[in-house]
PDB file of C-alpha atoms in Angstrom:
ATOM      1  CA  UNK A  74      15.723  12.563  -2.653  1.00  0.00           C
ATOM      2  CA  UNK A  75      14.711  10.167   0.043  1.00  0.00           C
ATOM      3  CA  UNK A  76      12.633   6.875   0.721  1.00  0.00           C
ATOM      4  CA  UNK A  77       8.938   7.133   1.355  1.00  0.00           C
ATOM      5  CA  UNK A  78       8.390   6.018   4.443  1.00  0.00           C
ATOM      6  CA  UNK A  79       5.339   4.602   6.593  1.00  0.00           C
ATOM      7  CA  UNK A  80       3.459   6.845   8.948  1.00  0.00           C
ATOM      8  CA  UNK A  81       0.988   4.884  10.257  1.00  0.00           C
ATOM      9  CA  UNK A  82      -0.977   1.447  10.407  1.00  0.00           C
ATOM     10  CA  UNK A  83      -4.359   0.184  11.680  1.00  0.00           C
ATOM     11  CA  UNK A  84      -6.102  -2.999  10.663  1.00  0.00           C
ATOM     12  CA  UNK A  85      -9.013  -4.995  11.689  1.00  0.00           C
ATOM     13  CA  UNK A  86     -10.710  -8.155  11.000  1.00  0.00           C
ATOM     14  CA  UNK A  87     -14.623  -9.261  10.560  1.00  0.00           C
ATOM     15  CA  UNK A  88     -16.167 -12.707  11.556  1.00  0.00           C
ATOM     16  CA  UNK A  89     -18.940 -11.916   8.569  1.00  0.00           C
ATOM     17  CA  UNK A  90     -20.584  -9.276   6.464  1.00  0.00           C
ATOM     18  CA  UNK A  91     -21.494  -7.860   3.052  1.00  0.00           C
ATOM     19  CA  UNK A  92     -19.563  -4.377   3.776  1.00  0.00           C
ATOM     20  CA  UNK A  93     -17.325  -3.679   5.703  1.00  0.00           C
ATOM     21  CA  UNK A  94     -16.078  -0.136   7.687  1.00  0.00           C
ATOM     22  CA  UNK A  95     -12.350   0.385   7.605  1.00  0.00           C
ATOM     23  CA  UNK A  96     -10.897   2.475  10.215  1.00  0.00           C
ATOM     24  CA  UNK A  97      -8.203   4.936   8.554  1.00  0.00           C
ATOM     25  CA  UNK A  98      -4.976   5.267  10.089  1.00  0.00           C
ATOM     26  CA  UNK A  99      -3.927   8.405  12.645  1.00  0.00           C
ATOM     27  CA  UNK A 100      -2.454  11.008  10.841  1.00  0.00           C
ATOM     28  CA  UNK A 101      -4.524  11.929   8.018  1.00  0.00           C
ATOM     29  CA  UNK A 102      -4.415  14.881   6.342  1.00  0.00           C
ATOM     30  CA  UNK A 103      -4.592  16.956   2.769  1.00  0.00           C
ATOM     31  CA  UNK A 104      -2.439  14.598   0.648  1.00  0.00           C
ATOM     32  CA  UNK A 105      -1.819  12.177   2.701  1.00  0.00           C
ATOM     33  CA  UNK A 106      -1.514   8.839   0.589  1.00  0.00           C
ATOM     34  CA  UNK A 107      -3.443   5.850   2.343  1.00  0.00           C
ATOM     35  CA  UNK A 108      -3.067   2.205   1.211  1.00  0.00           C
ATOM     36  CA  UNK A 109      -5.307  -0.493   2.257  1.00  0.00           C
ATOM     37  CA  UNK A 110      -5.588  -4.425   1.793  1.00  0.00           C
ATOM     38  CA  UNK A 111      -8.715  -6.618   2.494  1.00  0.00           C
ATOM     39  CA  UNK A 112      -8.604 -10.125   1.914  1.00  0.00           C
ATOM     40  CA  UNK A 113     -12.386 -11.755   2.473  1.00  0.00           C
ATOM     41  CA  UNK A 114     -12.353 -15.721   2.479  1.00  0.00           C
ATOM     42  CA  UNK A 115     -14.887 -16.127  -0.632  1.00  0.00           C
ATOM     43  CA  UNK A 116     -14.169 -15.701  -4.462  1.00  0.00           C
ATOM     44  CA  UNK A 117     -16.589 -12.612  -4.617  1.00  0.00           C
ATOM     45  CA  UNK A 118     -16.065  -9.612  -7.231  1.00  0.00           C
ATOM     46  CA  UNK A 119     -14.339  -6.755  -6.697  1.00  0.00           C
ATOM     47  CA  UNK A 120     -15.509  -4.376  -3.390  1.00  0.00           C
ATOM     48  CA  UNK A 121     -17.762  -0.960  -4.362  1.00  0.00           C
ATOM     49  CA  UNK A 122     -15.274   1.403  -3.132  1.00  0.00           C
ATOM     50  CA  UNK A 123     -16.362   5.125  -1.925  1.00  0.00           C
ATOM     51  CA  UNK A 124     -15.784   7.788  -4.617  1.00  0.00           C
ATOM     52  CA  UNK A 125     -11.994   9.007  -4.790  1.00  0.00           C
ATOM     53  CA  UNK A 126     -10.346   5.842  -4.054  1.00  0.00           C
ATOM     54  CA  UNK A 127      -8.347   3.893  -6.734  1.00  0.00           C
ATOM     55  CA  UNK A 128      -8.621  -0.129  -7.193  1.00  0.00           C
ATOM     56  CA  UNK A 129      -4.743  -1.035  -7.392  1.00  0.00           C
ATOM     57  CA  UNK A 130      -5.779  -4.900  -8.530  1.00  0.00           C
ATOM     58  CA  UNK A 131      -8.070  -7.440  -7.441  1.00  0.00           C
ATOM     59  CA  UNK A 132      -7.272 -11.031  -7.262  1.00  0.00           C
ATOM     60  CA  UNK A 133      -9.296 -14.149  -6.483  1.00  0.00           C
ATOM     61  CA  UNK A 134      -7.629 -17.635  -5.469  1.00  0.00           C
ATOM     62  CA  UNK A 135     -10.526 -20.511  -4.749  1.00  0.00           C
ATOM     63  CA  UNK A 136     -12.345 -18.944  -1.679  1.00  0.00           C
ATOM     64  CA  UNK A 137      -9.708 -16.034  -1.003  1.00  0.00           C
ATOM     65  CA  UNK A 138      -9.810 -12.519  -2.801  1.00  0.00           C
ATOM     66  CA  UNK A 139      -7.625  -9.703  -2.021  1.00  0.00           C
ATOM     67  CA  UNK A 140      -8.046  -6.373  -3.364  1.00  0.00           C
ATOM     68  CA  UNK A 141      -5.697  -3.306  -2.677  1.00  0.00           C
ATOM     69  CA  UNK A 142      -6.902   0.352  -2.710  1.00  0.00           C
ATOM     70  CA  UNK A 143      -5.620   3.996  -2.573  1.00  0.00           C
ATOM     71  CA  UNK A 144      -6.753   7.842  -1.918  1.00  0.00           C
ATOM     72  CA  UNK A 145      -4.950  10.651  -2.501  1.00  0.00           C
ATOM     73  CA  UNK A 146      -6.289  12.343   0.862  1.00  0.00           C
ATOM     74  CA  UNK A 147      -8.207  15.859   1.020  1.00  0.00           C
ATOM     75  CA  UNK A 148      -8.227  15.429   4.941  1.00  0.00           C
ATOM     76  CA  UNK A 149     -12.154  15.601   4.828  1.00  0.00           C
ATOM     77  CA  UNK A 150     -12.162  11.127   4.628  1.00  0.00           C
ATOM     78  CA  UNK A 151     -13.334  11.176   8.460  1.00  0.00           C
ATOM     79  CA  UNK A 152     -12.258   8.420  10.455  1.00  0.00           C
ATOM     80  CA  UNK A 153     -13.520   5.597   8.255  1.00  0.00           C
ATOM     81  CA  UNK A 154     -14.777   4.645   5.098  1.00  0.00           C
ATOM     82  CA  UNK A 155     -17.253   1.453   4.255  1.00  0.00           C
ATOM     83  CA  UNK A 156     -16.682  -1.273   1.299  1.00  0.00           C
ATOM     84  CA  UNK A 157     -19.009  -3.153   0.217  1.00  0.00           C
ATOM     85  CA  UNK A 158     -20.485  -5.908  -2.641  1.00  0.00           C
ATOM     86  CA  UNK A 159     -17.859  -8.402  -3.001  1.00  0.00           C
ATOM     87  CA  UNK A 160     -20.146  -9.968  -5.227  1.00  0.00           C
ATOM     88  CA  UNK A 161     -22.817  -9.699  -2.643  1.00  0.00           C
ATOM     89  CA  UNK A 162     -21.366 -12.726  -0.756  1.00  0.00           C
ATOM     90  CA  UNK A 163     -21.375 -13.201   3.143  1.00  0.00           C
ATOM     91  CA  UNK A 164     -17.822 -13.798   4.432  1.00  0.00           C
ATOM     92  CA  UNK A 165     -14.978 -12.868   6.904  1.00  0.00           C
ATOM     93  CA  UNK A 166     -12.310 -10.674   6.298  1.00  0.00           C
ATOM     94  CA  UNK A 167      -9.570  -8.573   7.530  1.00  0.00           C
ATOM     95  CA  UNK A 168      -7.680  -5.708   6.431  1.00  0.00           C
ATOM     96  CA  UNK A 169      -4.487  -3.618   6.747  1.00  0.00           C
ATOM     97  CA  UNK A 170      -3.984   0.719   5.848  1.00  0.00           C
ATOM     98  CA  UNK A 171      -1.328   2.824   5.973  1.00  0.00           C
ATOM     99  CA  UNK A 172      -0.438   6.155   5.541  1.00  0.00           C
ATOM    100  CA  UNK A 173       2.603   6.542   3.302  1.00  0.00           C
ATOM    101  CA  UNK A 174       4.916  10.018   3.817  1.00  0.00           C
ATOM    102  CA  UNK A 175       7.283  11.700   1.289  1.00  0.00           C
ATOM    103  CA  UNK A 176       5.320  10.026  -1.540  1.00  0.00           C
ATOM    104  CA  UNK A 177       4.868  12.079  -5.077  1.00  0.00           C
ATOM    105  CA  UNK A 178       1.716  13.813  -5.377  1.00  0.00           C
ATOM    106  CA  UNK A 179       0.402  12.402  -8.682  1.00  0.00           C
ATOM    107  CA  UNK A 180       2.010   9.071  -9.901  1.00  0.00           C
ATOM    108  CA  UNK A 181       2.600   7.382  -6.121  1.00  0.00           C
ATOM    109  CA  UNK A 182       1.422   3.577  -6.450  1.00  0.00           C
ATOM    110  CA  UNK A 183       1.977   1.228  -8.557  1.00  0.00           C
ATOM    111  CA  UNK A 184       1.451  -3.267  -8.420  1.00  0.00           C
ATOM    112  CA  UNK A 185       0.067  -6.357  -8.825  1.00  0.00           C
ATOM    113  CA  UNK A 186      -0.995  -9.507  -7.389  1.00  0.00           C
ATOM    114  CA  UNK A 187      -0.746 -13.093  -7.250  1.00  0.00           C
ATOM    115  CA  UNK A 188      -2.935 -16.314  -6.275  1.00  0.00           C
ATOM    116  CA  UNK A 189      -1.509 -19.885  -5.144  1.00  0.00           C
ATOM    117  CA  UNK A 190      -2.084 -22.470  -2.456  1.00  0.00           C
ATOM    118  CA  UNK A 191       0.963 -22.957  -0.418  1.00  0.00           C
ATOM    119  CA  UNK A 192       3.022 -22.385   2.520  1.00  0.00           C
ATOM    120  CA  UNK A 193       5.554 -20.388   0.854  1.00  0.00           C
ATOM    121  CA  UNK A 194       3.535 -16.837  -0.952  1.00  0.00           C
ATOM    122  CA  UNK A 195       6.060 -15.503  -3.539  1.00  0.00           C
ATOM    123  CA  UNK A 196       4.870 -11.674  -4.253  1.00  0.00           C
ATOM    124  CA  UNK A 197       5.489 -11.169  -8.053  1.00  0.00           C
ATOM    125  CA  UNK A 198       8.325  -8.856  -9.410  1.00  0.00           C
ATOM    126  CA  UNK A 199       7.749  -5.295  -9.583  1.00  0.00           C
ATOM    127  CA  UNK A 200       9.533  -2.733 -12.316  1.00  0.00           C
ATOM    128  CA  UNK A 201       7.985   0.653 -11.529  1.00  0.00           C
ATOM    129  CA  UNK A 202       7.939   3.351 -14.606  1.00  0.00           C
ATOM    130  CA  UNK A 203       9.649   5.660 -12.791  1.00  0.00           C
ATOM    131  CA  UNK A 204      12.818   3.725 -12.902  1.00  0.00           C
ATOM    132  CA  UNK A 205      15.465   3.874 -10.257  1.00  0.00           C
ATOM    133  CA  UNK A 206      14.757   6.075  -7.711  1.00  0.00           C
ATOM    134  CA  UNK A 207      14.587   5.824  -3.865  1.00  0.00           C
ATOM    135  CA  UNK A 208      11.355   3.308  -4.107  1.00  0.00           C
ATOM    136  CA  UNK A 209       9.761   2.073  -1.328  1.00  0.00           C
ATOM    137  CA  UNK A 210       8.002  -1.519  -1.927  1.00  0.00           C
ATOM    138  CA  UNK A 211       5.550  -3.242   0.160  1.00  0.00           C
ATOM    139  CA  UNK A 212       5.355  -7.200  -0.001  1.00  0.00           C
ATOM    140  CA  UNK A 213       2.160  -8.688   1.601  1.00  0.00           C
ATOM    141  CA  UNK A 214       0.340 -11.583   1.365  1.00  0.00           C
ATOM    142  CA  UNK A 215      -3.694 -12.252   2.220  1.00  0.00           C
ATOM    143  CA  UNK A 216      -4.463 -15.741   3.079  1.00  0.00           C
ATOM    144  CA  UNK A 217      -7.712 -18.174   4.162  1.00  0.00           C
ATOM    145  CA  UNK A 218      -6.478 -20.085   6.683  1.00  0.00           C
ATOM    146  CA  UNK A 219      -6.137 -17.941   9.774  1.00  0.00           C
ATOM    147  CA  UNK A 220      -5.036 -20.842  11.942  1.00  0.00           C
ATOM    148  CA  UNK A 221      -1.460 -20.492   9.762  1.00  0.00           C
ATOM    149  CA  UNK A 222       1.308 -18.023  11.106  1.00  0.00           C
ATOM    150  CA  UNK A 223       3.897 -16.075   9.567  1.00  0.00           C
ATOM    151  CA  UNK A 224       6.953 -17.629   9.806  1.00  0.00           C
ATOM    152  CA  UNK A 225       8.885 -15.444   8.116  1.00  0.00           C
ATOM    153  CA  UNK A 226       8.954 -12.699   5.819  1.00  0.00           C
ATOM    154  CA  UNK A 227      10.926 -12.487   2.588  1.00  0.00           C
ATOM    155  CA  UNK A 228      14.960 -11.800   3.083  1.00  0.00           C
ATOM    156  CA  UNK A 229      15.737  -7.660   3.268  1.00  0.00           C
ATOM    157  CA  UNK A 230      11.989  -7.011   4.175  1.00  0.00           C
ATOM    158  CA  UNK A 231      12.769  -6.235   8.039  1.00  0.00           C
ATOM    159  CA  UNK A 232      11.052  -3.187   8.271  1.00  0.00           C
ATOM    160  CA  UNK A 233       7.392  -2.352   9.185  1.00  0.00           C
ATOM    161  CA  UNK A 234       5.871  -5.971   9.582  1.00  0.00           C
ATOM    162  CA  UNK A 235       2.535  -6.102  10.486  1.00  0.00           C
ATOM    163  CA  UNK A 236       0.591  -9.255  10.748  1.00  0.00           C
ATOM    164  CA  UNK A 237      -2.858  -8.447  10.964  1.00  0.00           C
ATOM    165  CA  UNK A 238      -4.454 -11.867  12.322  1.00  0.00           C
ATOM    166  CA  UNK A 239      -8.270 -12.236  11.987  1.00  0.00           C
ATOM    167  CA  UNK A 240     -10.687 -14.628  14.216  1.00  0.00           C
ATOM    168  CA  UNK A 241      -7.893 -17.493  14.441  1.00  0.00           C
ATOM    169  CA  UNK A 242     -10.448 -20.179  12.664  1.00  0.00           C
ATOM    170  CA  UNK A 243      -9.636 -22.386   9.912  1.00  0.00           C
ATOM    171  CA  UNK A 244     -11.331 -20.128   7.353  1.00  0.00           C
ATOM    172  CA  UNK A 245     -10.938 -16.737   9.161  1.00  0.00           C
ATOM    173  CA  UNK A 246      -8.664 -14.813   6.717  1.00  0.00           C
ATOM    174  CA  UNK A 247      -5.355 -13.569   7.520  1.00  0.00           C
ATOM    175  CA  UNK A 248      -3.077 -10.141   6.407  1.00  0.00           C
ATOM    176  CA  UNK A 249       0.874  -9.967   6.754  1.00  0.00           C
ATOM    177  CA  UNK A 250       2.683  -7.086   5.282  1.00  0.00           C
ATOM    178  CA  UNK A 251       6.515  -5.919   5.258  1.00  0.00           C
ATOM    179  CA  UNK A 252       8.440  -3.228   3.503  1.00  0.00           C
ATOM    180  CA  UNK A 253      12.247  -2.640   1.926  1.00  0.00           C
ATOM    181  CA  UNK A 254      13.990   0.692   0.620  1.00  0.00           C
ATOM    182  CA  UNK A 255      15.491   0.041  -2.656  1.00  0.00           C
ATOM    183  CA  UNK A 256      16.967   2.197  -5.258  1.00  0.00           C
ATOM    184  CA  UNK A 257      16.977   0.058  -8.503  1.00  0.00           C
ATOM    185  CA  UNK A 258      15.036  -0.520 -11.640  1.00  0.00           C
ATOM    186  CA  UNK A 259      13.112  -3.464 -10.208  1.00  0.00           C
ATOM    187  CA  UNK A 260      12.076  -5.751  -6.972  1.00  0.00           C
ATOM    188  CA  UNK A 261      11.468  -9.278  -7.022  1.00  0.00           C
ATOM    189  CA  UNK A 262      10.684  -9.768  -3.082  1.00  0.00           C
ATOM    190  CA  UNK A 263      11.107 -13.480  -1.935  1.00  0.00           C
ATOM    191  CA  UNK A 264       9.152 -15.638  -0.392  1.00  0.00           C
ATOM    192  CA  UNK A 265       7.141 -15.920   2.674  1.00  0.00           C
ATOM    193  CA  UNK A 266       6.572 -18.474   4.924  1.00  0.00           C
ATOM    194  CA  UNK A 267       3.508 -20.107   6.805  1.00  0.00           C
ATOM    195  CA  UNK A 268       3.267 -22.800   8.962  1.00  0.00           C
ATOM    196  CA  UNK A 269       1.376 -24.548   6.243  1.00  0.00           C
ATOM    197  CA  UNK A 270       0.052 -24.268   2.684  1.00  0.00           C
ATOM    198  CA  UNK A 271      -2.973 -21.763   2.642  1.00  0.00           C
ATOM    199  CA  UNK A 272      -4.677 -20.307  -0.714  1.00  0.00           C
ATOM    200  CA  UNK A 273      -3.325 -17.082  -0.569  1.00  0.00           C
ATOM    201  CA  UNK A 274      -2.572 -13.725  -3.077  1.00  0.00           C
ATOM    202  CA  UNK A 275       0.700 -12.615  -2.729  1.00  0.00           C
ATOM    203  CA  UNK A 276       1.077  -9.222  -4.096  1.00  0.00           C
ATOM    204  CA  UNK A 277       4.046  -5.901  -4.373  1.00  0.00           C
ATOM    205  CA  UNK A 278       3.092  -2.682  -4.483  1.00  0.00           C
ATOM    206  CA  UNK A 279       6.431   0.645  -5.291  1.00  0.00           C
ATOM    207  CA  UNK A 280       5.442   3.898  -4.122  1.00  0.00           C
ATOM    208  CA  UNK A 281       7.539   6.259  -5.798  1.00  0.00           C
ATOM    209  CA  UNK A 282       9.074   9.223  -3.891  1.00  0.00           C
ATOM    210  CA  UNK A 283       8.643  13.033  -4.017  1.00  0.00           C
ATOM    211  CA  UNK A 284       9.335  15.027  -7.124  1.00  0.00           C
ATOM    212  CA  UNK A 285      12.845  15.070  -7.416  1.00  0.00           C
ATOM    213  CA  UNK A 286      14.865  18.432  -7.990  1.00  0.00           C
ATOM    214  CA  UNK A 287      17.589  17.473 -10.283  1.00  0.00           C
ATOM    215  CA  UNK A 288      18.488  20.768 -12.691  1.00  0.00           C
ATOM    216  CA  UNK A 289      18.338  23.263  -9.536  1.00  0.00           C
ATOM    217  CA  UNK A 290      19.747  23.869  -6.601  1.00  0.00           C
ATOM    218  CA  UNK A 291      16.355  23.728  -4.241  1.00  0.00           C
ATOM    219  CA  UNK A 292      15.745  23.134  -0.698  1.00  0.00           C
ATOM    220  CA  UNK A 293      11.945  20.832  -0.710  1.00  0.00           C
ATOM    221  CA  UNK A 294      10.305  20.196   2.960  1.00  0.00           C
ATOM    222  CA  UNK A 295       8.291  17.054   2.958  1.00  0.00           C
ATOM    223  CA  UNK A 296       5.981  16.052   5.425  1.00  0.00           C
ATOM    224  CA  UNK A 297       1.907  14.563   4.377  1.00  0.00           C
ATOM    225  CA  UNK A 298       0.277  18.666   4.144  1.00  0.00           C
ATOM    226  CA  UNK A 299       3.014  19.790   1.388  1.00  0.00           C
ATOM    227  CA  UNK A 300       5.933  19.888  -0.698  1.00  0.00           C
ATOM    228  CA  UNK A 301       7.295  23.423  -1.291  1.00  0.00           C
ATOM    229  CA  UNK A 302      10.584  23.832  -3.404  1.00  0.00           C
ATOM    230  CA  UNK A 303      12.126  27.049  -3.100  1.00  0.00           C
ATOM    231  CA  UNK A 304      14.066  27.291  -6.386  1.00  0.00           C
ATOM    232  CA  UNK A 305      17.587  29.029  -6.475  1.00  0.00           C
ATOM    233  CA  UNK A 306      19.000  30.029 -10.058  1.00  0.00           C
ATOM    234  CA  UNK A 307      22.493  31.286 -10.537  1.00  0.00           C
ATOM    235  CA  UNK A 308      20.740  33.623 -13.505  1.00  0.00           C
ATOM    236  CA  UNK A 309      20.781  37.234 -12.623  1.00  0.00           C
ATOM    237  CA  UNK A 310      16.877  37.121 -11.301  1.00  0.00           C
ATOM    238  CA  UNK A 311      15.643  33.799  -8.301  1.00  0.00           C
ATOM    239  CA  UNK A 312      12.366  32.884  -8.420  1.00  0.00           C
ATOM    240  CA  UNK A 313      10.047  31.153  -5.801  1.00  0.00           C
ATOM    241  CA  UNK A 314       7.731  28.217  -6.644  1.00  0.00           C
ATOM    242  CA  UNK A 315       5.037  25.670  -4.908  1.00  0.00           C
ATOM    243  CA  UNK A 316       4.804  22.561  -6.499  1.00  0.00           C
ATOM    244  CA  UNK A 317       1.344  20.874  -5.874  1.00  0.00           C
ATOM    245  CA  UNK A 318      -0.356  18.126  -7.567  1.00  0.00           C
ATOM    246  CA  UNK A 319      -0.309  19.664 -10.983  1.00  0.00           C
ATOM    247  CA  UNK A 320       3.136  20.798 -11.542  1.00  0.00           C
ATOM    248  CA  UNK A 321       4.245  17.117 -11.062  1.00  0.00           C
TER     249      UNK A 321
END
């Protein structure tokens, strides 16, 4: 088994708007997984997202709502997709996707989200379903104050940082996101920290890895098109199989 890992990023930000066009990362292809974050500086509802992409949580924290989003990818998403409502209000925003590799094919994503007002954003804990396996979480944070920095991001998260800055103003919104491998039942990331206290949702998401082969002997190639296992049994008769989405 190994870690899911991230393929590629692209973000943007918006100085107003009632939807919003989100450029996908490079890469994309049938079953790719693609994660995005948008954080819009007003306390609007939930974003109308195109069909075949799944709400992960919305949260709203006193002029700053964050909502995080998925696809399984067919390769036909073009190079964008468009959000829109918010609760029909006019704001900025700013966003962050990436396209996850060696993620399982059915049951990939899984987290939550947080709201507060400080400098320090403390993403919640995060016990994926799956259990231990080779996990790969994602702590972020979307703030309102876009005149803050990131200081720091929380200890062990050293890998992938991406602070995705929007138009520098005191209410221009803000996006900083980080990930760490871990192999254990649960994550509780630490903290962040801004140069100064910001209403903010902090927020974890797991991605779980690729179907792991456990009773067999198999060799499984990975990459964002497939994952083929070609099963070896010591019986007097081998057999090949594909897995796809169904079989997991």
């Amino acid at each position: 088994m190994a870690f899911p890992t991230v393929a590629a990023t692209t973000g943007g930000n918006f100085t107003t708007g009632t939807s919003y066009t989100l450029n996908l990362p490079s890469g994309v292809v049938d079953r790719s997984l693609v994660i995005m974050a948008i954080t819009i500086n007003a306390d609007g509802g939930a974003p109308t997202l195109p069909a075949g992409w799944n709400s992960i949580f919305s949260v709203f924290s006193n002029n700053a709502a964050t909502t995080l989003f998925y696809r399984h990818c067919t390769g036909s998403e073009g190079a964008s997709i468009s959000v829109s409502n918010f609760g029909a209000v006019n704001a900025k925003a700013v966003y962050q996707a990436k396209r996850i590799a060696g993620h399982h094919l059915a049951q990939a994503v899984e987290g939550s989200g947080a709201a507060g007002n400080t400098a320090n954003p403390n993403p919640p804990s995060s016990t994926p379903s799956w259990g231990a396996l080779d996990t790969l979480f994602i702590a972020g944070v979307g703030y309102t104050n876009d005149g803050r920095t990131v200081s720091s991001y929380p200890t062990n998260y050293i890998s992938n940082q991406v602070d995705q800055a929007g138009d520098g103003t005191s209410n221009g919104c803000h996006v900083a996101i980080a990930t760490r491998e871990v192999n254990g039942v649960s994550e509780d990331p630490g903290t962040f920290t801004l140069s100064g206290a910001s209403v903010e949702v902090a927020f974890t998401l797991a991605i779980r890895p690729a179907l792991p082969l456990a009773d067999y002997t198999a060799s499984q190639t990975l990459d964002d098109v497939t994952q083929t296992a070609t099963l070896t049994f010591t019986a007097a008769m081998s057999a090949s199989h594909t897995l796809d989405d169904v079989t997991q």
